[in-house]
Amino acid sequence: MSVGLLFDSTKCIGCGGCTAACKEQNNLPLPIEPVTTAYTWTIVEKRDGAFVRRLCMHCLEPTCVSVCPVGALQKSASGGVVYDAGKCIGCRYCIMACPFGVPKYQWDRAIPVVGKCVLCPDRVKAGLATACATVCPTGATLFGDRDALAREARARIDAEPAKYVDHVYGLEEAGGTSVLMLSGVPFERLGMKTDVPRQPLPLLTWQILSKVPDFVILAGAFLFGLHWITHRRDEVRQAEEDER
Ligand code: SF4
Ligand code: SF4
Ligand code: SF4
C-alpha cells in the first residue's frame, strides 16, 4: 500500500497544530518560522481568505531522488520520500531540482544537511497516521492509502461542486504526488504552482541529458568526488555526535 495525505483547504482553520506536531515528532527546534526551512518542515499560510499547507508533495517519481548522486533521498515503498543525512554530500542538487521548491538547507550550520517533510516513516511503519494528520482537529489533513484518498477527494468535489475547484491537485502534477490537495479557491491563488509539467520530471531530465553528448564527462567528475564524499560523511557523523 502506498500512503499519502489529503489536505482539504476548505476544512482547514489555520490552527497550526500540524506545524507544531511536526516539530515535536521530528525533534525540530523552535521557533516556528513563517516559511518552510530546514527546521520547519510544514507551515500553514493564509491566502485569499483560505488556509493552505506547505510541505513536501512526495512525488510518485521524485526529481530530488533522481538527481541525488549518492542516494541520500529515496522514495520508500510506503510512499514517503525519505532522507539520509549520513549519505548527503551537500551538493544541493535536490534543492535546485524540486519543482515545488521544497528541500531547504541548514545554511547556518558548519556541517549543513537538508530538511524537508519525510512523511513520518517511523509512524507509518508502526501502522500510525502521520503526526500532522493525527492532531488535525477538523480532518483537513487526512492520512491514508493514496488511491483511497484520491477517490475521497473526487467524491467531495462531486458531492459539493459549488464548494470546490474541480481539480485534485497532485493527481497529475509532476506525474502525480502522494500529497493531494482540495481547494475552494483556484490553486494559483493559494500560491500553488500550476505550471508544473504533468509528466514525471525525472523523465524530462533524462530526455534532456540524453541529448547532451558530454554527459559522460560528469561520470568522471563524479568519481573524482568520491574522496570528498567520504570526507563529508565523516564530518556529518562527527557534527551529529557533537550535537548529542
Ligand atoms: S516535492 Fe520536491 S522534495 Fe518533495 S518529493 Fe517532490 S521533488 Fe522531492
Ligand atoms: S508527514 Fe510527518 S514529517 Fe511530514 S509534515 Fe506531517 S508530521 Fe511533519
Ligand atoms: S492542524 Fe488541521 S486545521 Fe489545523 S492548521 Fe493544520 S491542517 Fe489546518
mmCIF file of C-alpha atoms and ligand atoms in Angstrom:
data_model
loop_
_atom_site.group_PDB
_atom_site.id
_atom_site.type_symbol
_atom_site.label_atom_id
_atom_site.label_comp_id
_atom_site.label_asym_id
_atom_site.label_seq_id
_atom_site.Cartn_x
_atom_site.Cartn_y
_atom_site.Cartn_z
ATOM 1 C CA MET A 1 0.000 0.000 0.000
ATOM 2 C CA SER A 2 1.271 3.439 -0.911
ATOM 3 C CA VAL A 3 0.125 6.046 1.565
ATOM 4 C CA GLY A 4 -0.205 9.800 1.422
ATOM 5 C CA LEU A 5 -2.080 12.813 2.691
ATOM 6 C CA LEU A 6 -5.202 14.617 1.534
ATOM 7 C CA PHE A 7 -5.210 18.274 2.534
ATOM 8 C CA ASP A 8 -8.612 19.926 2.164
ATOM 9 C CA SER A 9 -8.173 23.675 2.363
ATOM 10 C CA THR A 10 -11.912 24.205 2.867
ATOM 11 C CA LYS A 11 -11.698 22.334 6.180
ATOM 12 C CA CYS A 12 -8.526 23.999 7.497
ATOM 13 C CA ILE A 13 -8.955 26.560 10.281
ATOM 14 C CA GLY A 14 -5.305 27.580 10.367
ATOM 15 C CA CYS A 15 -4.736 26.419 13.939
ATOM 16 C CA GLY A 16 -1.138 25.391 13.182
ATOM 17 C CA GLY A 17 -1.478 22.098 15.024
ATOM 18 C CA CYS A 18 0.138 20.267 12.097
ATOM 19 C CA THR A 19 3.197 22.509 12.193
ATOM 20 C CA ALA A 20 3.633 22.092 15.952
ATOM 21 C CA ALA A 21 3.108 18.315 15.781
ATOM 22 C CA CYS A 22 5.691 18.038 13.007
ATOM 23 C CA LYS A 23 8.226 19.943 15.114
ATOM 24 C CA GLU A 24 7.645 17.641 18.049
ATOM 25 C CA GLN A 25 7.611 14.425 16.032
ATOM 26 C CA ASN A 26 10.869 15.235 14.296
ATOM 27 C CA ASN A 27 12.680 16.960 17.200
ATOM 28 C CA LEU A 28 12.921 20.179 15.230
ATOM 29 C CA PRO A 29 13.970 23.273 17.172
ATOM 30 C CA LEU A 30 11.670 26.231 17.797
ATOM 31 C CA PRO A 31 10.692 28.843 16.707
ATOM 32 C CA ILE A 32 8.039 28.055 14.117
ATOM 33 C CA GLU A 33 9.158 30.118 11.155
ATOM 34 C CA PRO A 34 6.758 31.869 8.743
ATOM 35 C CA VAL A 35 8.160 29.921 5.766
ATOM 36 C CA THR A 36 9.366 26.342 5.446
ATOM 37 C CA THR A 37 13.018 25.948 6.381
ATOM 38 C CA ALA A 38 15.368 23.101 7.207
ATOM 39 C CA TYR A 39 13.917 23.312 10.735
ATOM 40 C CA THR A 40 10.238 23.947 9.928
ATOM 41 C CA TRP A 41 9.084 21.262 7.537
ATOM 42 C CA THR A 42 5.483 22.365 7.201
ATOM 43 C CA ILE A 43 3.646 25.652 7.656
ATOM 44 C CA VAL A 44 0.096 26.900 7.188
ATOM 45 C CA GLU A 45 -0.375 30.078 5.179
ATOM 46 C CA LYS A 46 -3.462 32.258 4.749
ATOM 47 C CA ARG A 47 -4.032 33.146 1.108
ATOM 48 C CA ASP A 48 -7.113 34.688 -0.454
ATOM 49 C CA GLY A 49 -9.134 34.027 2.689
ATOM 50 C CA ALA A 50 -8.220 30.324 2.746
ATOM 51 C CA PHE A 51 -5.551 28.323 4.543
ATOM 52 C CA VAL A 52 -3.013 26.201 2.726
ATOM 53 C CA ARG A 53 -0.299 23.869 3.961
ATOM 54 C CA ARG A 54 3.227 23.873 2.573
ATOM 55 C CA LEU A 55 5.118 20.601 2.741
ATOM 56 C CA CYS A 56 6.868 18.058 0.548
ATOM 57 C CA MET A 57 4.439 16.693 -2.031
ATOM 58 C CA HIS A 58 6.099 13.248 -2.024
ATOM 59 C CA CYS A 59 6.133 12.923 -5.805
ATOM 60 C CA LEU A 60 5.453 9.464 -7.216
ATOM 61 C CA GLU A 61 8.597 9.847 -9.334
ATOM 62 C CA PRO A 62 10.604 12.436 -7.409
ATOM 63 C CA THR A 63 13.130 14.615 -9.204
ATOM 64 C CA CYS A 64 15.007 15.134 -5.938
ATOM 65 C CA VAL A 65 15.633 11.381 -5.770
ATOM 66 C CA SER A 66 16.652 11.123 -9.410
ATOM 67 C CA VAL A 67 19.259 13.903 -9.203
ATOM 68 C CA CYS A 68 20.798 12.888 -5.868
ATOM 69 C CA PRO A 69 24.192 11.374 -6.820
ATOM 70 C CA VAL A 70 24.578 9.362 -3.600
ATOM 71 C CA GLY A 71 21.038 8.113 -2.919
ATOM 72 C CA ALA A 72 20.521 10.269 0.168
ATOM 73 C CA LEU A 73 16.907 10.787 -0.908
ATOM 74 C CA GLN A 74 14.785 7.715 -1.595
ATOM 75 C CA LYS A 75 11.155 7.054 -2.423
ATOM 76 C CA SER A 76 10.131 4.479 0.180
ATOM 77 C CA ALA A 77 7.823 1.588 -0.633
ATOM 78 C CA SER A 78 5.163 3.116 1.604
ATOM 79 C CA GLY A 79 5.135 6.347 -0.397
ATOM 80 C CA GLY A 80 7.211 8.907 1.514
ATOM 81 C CA VAL A 81 10.397 10.433 0.153
ATOM 82 C CA VAL A 82 12.905 9.917 2.947
ATOM 83 C CA TYR A 83 16.333 11.459 3.543
ATOM 84 C CA ASP A 84 19.557 10.057 4.965
ATOM 85 C CA ALA A 85 21.786 12.873 6.246
ATOM 86 C CA GLY A 86 24.650 10.404 6.640
ATOM 87 C CA LYS A 87 24.789 9.867 2.886
ATOM 88 C CA CYS A 88 24.237 13.503 1.859
ATOM 89 C CA ILE A 89 27.264 15.269 0.359
ATOM 90 C CA GLY A 90 25.650 18.723 0.456
ATOM 91 C CA CYS A 91 25.624 19.211 -3.319
ATOM 92 C CA ARG A 92 22.104 20.725 -3.103
ATOM 93 C CA TYR A 93 21.019 19.299 -6.475
ATOM 94 C CA CYS A 94 17.736 18.271 -4.817
ATOM 95 C CA ILE A 95 17.057 21.887 -3.846
ATOM 96 C CA MET A 96 17.609 23.036 -7.420
ATOM 97 C CA ALA A 97 15.650 20.155 -8.967
ATOM 98 C CA CYS A 98 12.464 20.107 -6.868
ATOM 99 C CA PRO A 99 9.592 21.556 -8.931
ATOM 100 C CA PHE A 100 7.816 22.651 -5.741
ATOM 101 C CA GLY A 101 10.797 24.353 -4.039
ATOM 102 C CA VAL A 102 10.622 22.049 -1.044
ATOM 103 C CA PRO A 103 14.048 20.925 0.267
ATOM 104 C CA LYS A 104 15.774 23.514 2.428
ATOM 105 C CA TYR A 105 19.407 23.732 3.553
ATOM 106 C CA GLN A 106 20.859 24.411 7.003
ATOM 107 C CA TRP A 107 22.810 27.464 5.877
ATOM 108 C CA ASP A 108 23.549 28.402 9.491
ATOM 109 C CA ARG A 109 25.400 25.178 10.323
ATOM 110 C CA ALA A 110 29.082 24.392 9.894
ATOM 111 C CA ILE A 111 28.101 20.970 8.508
ATOM 112 C CA PRO A 112 24.671 21.574 6.956
ATOM 113 C CA VAL A 113 22.150 18.948 5.927
ATOM 114 C CA VAL A 114 18.863 19.192 4.043
ATOM 115 C CA GLY A 115 15.483 19.421 5.787
ATOM 116 C CA LYS A 116 12.029 18.550 4.485
ATOM 117 C CA CYS A 117 8.909 16.574 5.430
ATOM 118 C CA VAL A 118 9.641 12.837 5.273
ATOM 119 C CA LEU A 119 6.045 11.620 5.774
ATOM 120 C CA CYS A 120 6.734 10.299 9.282
ATOM 121 C CA PRO A 121 8.305 6.969 8.200
ATOM 122 C CA ASP A 122 8.578 5.541 11.740
ATOM 123 C CA ARG A 123 4.905 6.207 12.445
ATOM 124 C CA VAL A 124 3.821 4.818 9.087
ATOM 125 C CA LYS A 125 5.919 1.679 9.673
ATOM 126 C CA ALA A 126 4.160 1.257 13.030
ATOM 127 C CA GLY A 127 0.773 1.482 11.334
ATOM 128 C CA LEU A 128 0.091 5.007 12.591
ATOM 129 C CA ALA A 129 -1.014 8.115 10.726
ATOM 130 C CA THR A 130 1.469 10.966 10.345
ATOM 131 C CA ALA A 131 1.742 13.299 13.332
ATOM 132 C CA CYS A 132 0.220 16.215 11.393
ATOM 133 C CA ALA A 133 -2.839 14.194 10.355
ATOM 134 C CA THR A 134 -3.250 12.763 13.848
ATOM 135 C CA VAL A 135 -3.549 16.149 15.550
ATOM 136 C CA CYS A 136 -5.621 17.901 12.906
ATOM 137 C CA PRO A 137 -8.873 18.795 14.706
ATOM 138 C CA THR A 138 -11.017 19.222 11.595
ATOM 139 C CA GLY A 139 -9.847 16.410 9.325
ATOM 140 C CA ALA A 140 -8.358 18.962 6.938
ATOM 141 C CA THR A 141 -5.242 16.790 6.833
ATOM 142 C CA LEU A 142 -6.181 13.176 6.238
ATOM 143 C CA PHE A 143 -3.743 10.250 6.120
ATOM 144 C CA GLY A 144 -4.391 7.040 4.214
ATOM 145 C CA ASP A 145 -3.926 4.953 1.107
ATOM 146 C CA ARG A 146 -3.190 7.310 -1.770
ATOM 147 C CA ASP A 147 -5.715 5.722 -4.125
ATOM 148 C CA ALA A 148 -8.432 5.842 -1.468
ATOM 149 C CA LEU A 149 -7.583 9.492 -0.753
ATOM 150 C CA ALA A 150 -7.842 10.273 -4.472
ATOM 151 C CA ARG A 151 -11.303 8.662 -4.566
ATOM 152 C CA GLU A 152 -12.322 10.583 -1.440
ATOM 153 C CA ALA A 153 -11.146 13.847 -2.989
ATOM 154 C CA ARG A 154 -13.132 13.217 -6.176
ATOM 155 C CA ALA A 155 -16.206 12.265 -4.141
ATOM 156 C CA ARG A 156 -16.013 15.515 -2.167
ATOM 157 C CA ILE A 157 -15.878 17.580 -5.356
ATOM 158 C CA ASP A 158 -18.762 15.644 -6.904
ATOM 159 C CA ALA A 159 -20.877 15.945 -3.750
ATOM 160 C CA GLU A 160 -20.335 19.714 -3.404
ATOM 161 C CA PRO A 161 -19.280 21.122 -6.791
ATOM 162 C CA ALA A 162 -20.079 24.696 -5.758
ATOM 163 C CA LYS A 163 -17.718 24.452 -2.804
ATOM 164 C CA TYR A 164 -14.655 23.076 -4.580
ATOM 165 C CA VAL A 165 -12.433 23.915 -7.523
ATOM 166 C CA ASP A 166 -12.926 20.986 -9.903
ATOM 167 C CA HIS A 167 -9.365 19.769 -9.592
ATOM 168 C CA VAL A 168 -7.484 17.411 -7.288
ATOM 169 C CA TYR A 169 -4.028 18.983 -7.031
ATOM 170 C CA GLY A 170 -1.343 16.296 -7.072
ATOM 171 C CA LEU A 171 -3.228 13.708 -9.068
ATOM 172 C CA GLU A 172 -1.229 14.597 -12.177
ATOM 173 C CA GLU A 173 1.165 17.423 -11.250
ATOM 174 C CA ALA A 174 4.788 16.298 -11.827
ATOM 175 C CA GLY A 175 3.429 12.879 -12.755
ATOM 176 C CA GLY A 176 1.422 12.617 -9.546
ATOM 177 C CA THR A 177 2.220 13.141 -5.867
ATOM 178 C CA SER A 178 1.419 11.294 -2.642
ATOM 179 C CA VAL A 179 0.099 14.540 -1.132
ATOM 180 C CA LEU A 180 -3.212 15.574 -2.691
ATOM 181 C CA MET A 181 -4.996 18.880 -2.197
ATOM 182 C CA LEU A 182 -8.511 20.250 -2.497
ATOM 183 C CA SER A 183 -9.418 23.922 -2.518
ATOM 184 C CA GLY A 184 -12.354 26.272 -2.710
ATOM 185 C CA VAL A 185 -10.288 28.939 -4.475
ATOM 186 C CA PRO A 186 -8.104 28.490 -7.589
ATOM 187 C CA PHE A 187 -4.850 26.805 -6.637
ATOM 188 C CA GLU A 188 -2.702 29.595 -8.056
ATOM 189 C CA ARG A 189 -4.366 31.966 -5.555
ATOM 190 C CA LEU A 190 -3.179 29.620 -2.804
ATOM 191 C CA GLY A 191 0.349 30.052 -4.138
ATOM 192 C CA MET A 192 0.426 26.533 -5.581
ATOM 193 C CA LYS A 193 2.407 26.061 -8.774
ATOM 194 C CA THR A 194 0.016 25.368 -11.619
ATOM 195 C CA ASP A 195 2.589 25.307 -14.422
ATOM 196 C CA VAL A 196 4.229 22.070 -13.242
ATOM 197 C CA PRO A 197 4.509 19.545 -16.121
ATOM 198 C CA ARG A 198 2.049 16.651 -15.998
ATOM 199 C CA GLN A 199 4.662 14.036 -16.842
ATOM 200 C CA PRO A 200 7.259 12.904 -14.277
ATOM 201 C CA LEU A 201 10.157 15.354 -14.191
ATOM 202 C CA PRO A 202 12.900 12.691 -13.924
ATOM 203 C CA LEU A 203 11.744 11.540 -17.347
ATOM 204 C CA LEU A 204 12.182 15.060 -18.696
ATOM 205 C CA THR A 205 15.589 15.327 -17.032
ATOM 206 C CA TRP A 206 16.852 12.154 -18.670
ATOM 207 C CA GLN A 207 15.383 13.119 -22.012
ATOM 208 C CA ILE A 208 17.412 16.329 -21.864
ATOM 209 C CA LEU A 209 20.587 14.662 -20.589
ATOM 210 C CA SER A 210 20.440 12.015 -23.312
ATOM 211 C CA LYS A 211 20.836 14.829 -25.841
ATOM 212 C CA VAL A 212 23.984 16.146 -24.156
ATOM 213 C CA PRO A 213 26.967 14.348 -25.735
ATOM 214 C CA ASP A 214 29.407 15.341 -22.997
ATOM 215 C CA PHE A 215 27.292 13.917 -20.227
ATOM 216 C CA VAL A 216 29.759 11.080 -19.809
ATOM 217 C CA ILE A 217 32.289 13.638 -18.551
ATOM 218 C CA LEU A 218 30.106 14.077 -15.493
ATOM 219 C CA ALA A 219 30.735 10.445 -14.581
ATOM 220 C CA GLY A 220 34.463 11.185 -14.375
ATOM 221 C CA ALA A 221 33.851 14.232 -12.231
ATOM 222 C CA PHE A 222 31.608 12.150 -10.012
ATOM 223 C CA LEU A 223 34.283 9.514 -9.446
ATOM 224 C CA PHE A 224 36.807 12.247 -8.752
ATOM 225 C CA GLY A 225 34.498 13.499 -5.995
ATOM 226 C CA LEU A 226 34.295 10.199 -4.147
ATOM 227 C CA HIS A 227 37.088 11.074 -1.749
ATOM 228 C CA TRP A 228 35.327 14.331 -0.875
ATOM 229 C CA ILE A 229 32.034 12.452 -0.327
ATOM 230 C CA THR A 230 33.665 10.094 2.176
ATOM 231 C CA HIS A 231 35.188 13.060 3.983
ATOM 232 C CA ARG A 232 31.817 14.845 4.102
ATOM 233 C CA ARG A 233 30.132 11.771 5.636
ATOM 234 C CA ASP A 234 32.686 11.699 8.441
ATOM 235 C CA GLU A 235 32.090 15.407 9.045
ATOM 236 C CA VAL A 236 28.307 14.946 9.272
ATOM 237 C CA ARG A 237 28.694 11.977 11.619
ATOM 238 C CA GLN A 238 31.050 13.989 13.858
ATOM 239 C CA ALA A 239 28.696 17.015 13.858
ATOM 240 C CA GLU A 240 25.738 14.798 14.876
ATOM 241 C CA GLU A 241 27.784 13.249 17.684
ATOM 242 C CA ASP A 242 28.844 16.714 18.893
ATOM 243 C CA GLU A 243 25.196 17.828 18.973
ATOM 244 C CA ARG A 244 24.212 14.759 21.002
HETATM 245 S S1 SF4 B 1 8.112 17.797 -3.765
HETATM 246 FE FE1 SF4 B 1 10.288 18.100 -4.206
HETATM 247 S S2 SF4 B 1 11.340 17.330 -2.370
HETATM 248 FE FE2 SF4 B 1 9.249 16.509 -2.331
HETATM 249 S S3 SF4 B 1 9.385 14.505 -3.374
HETATM 250 FE FE3 SF4 B 1 8.811 16.009 -4.955
HETATM 251 S S4 SF4 B 1 10.798 16.636 -5.845
HETATM 252 FE FE4 SF4 B 1 11.249 15.646 -3.879
HETATM 253 S S1 SF4 B 2 4.006 13.963 7.486
HETATM 254 FE FE1 SF4 B 2 5.292 13.984 9.346
HETATM 255 S S2 SF4 B 2 7.182 14.978 8.653
HETATM 256 FE FE2 SF4 B 2 5.591 15.477 7.109
HETATM 257 S S3 SF4 B 2 4.666 17.427 7.772
HETATM 258 FE FE3 SF4 B 2 3.411 15.776 8.655
HETATM 259 S S4 SF4 B 2 4.317 15.482 10.714
HETATM 260 FE FE4 SF4 B 2 5.839 16.590 9.503
HETATM 261 S S1 SF4 B 3 -3.971 21.034 12.136
HETATM 262 FE FE1 SF4 B 3 -5.539 20.809 10.525
HETATM 263 S S2 SF4 B 3 -6.926 22.579 10.804
HETATM 264 FE FE2 SF4 B 3 -5.064 22.997 11.988
HETATM 265 S S3 SF4 B 3 -3.787 24.183 10.568
HETATM 266 FE FE3 SF4 B 3 -3.165 22.040 10.307
HETATM 267 S S4 SF4 B 3 -4.426 21.275 8.619
HETATM 268 FE FE4 SF4 B 3 -5.377 23.202 9.309
#
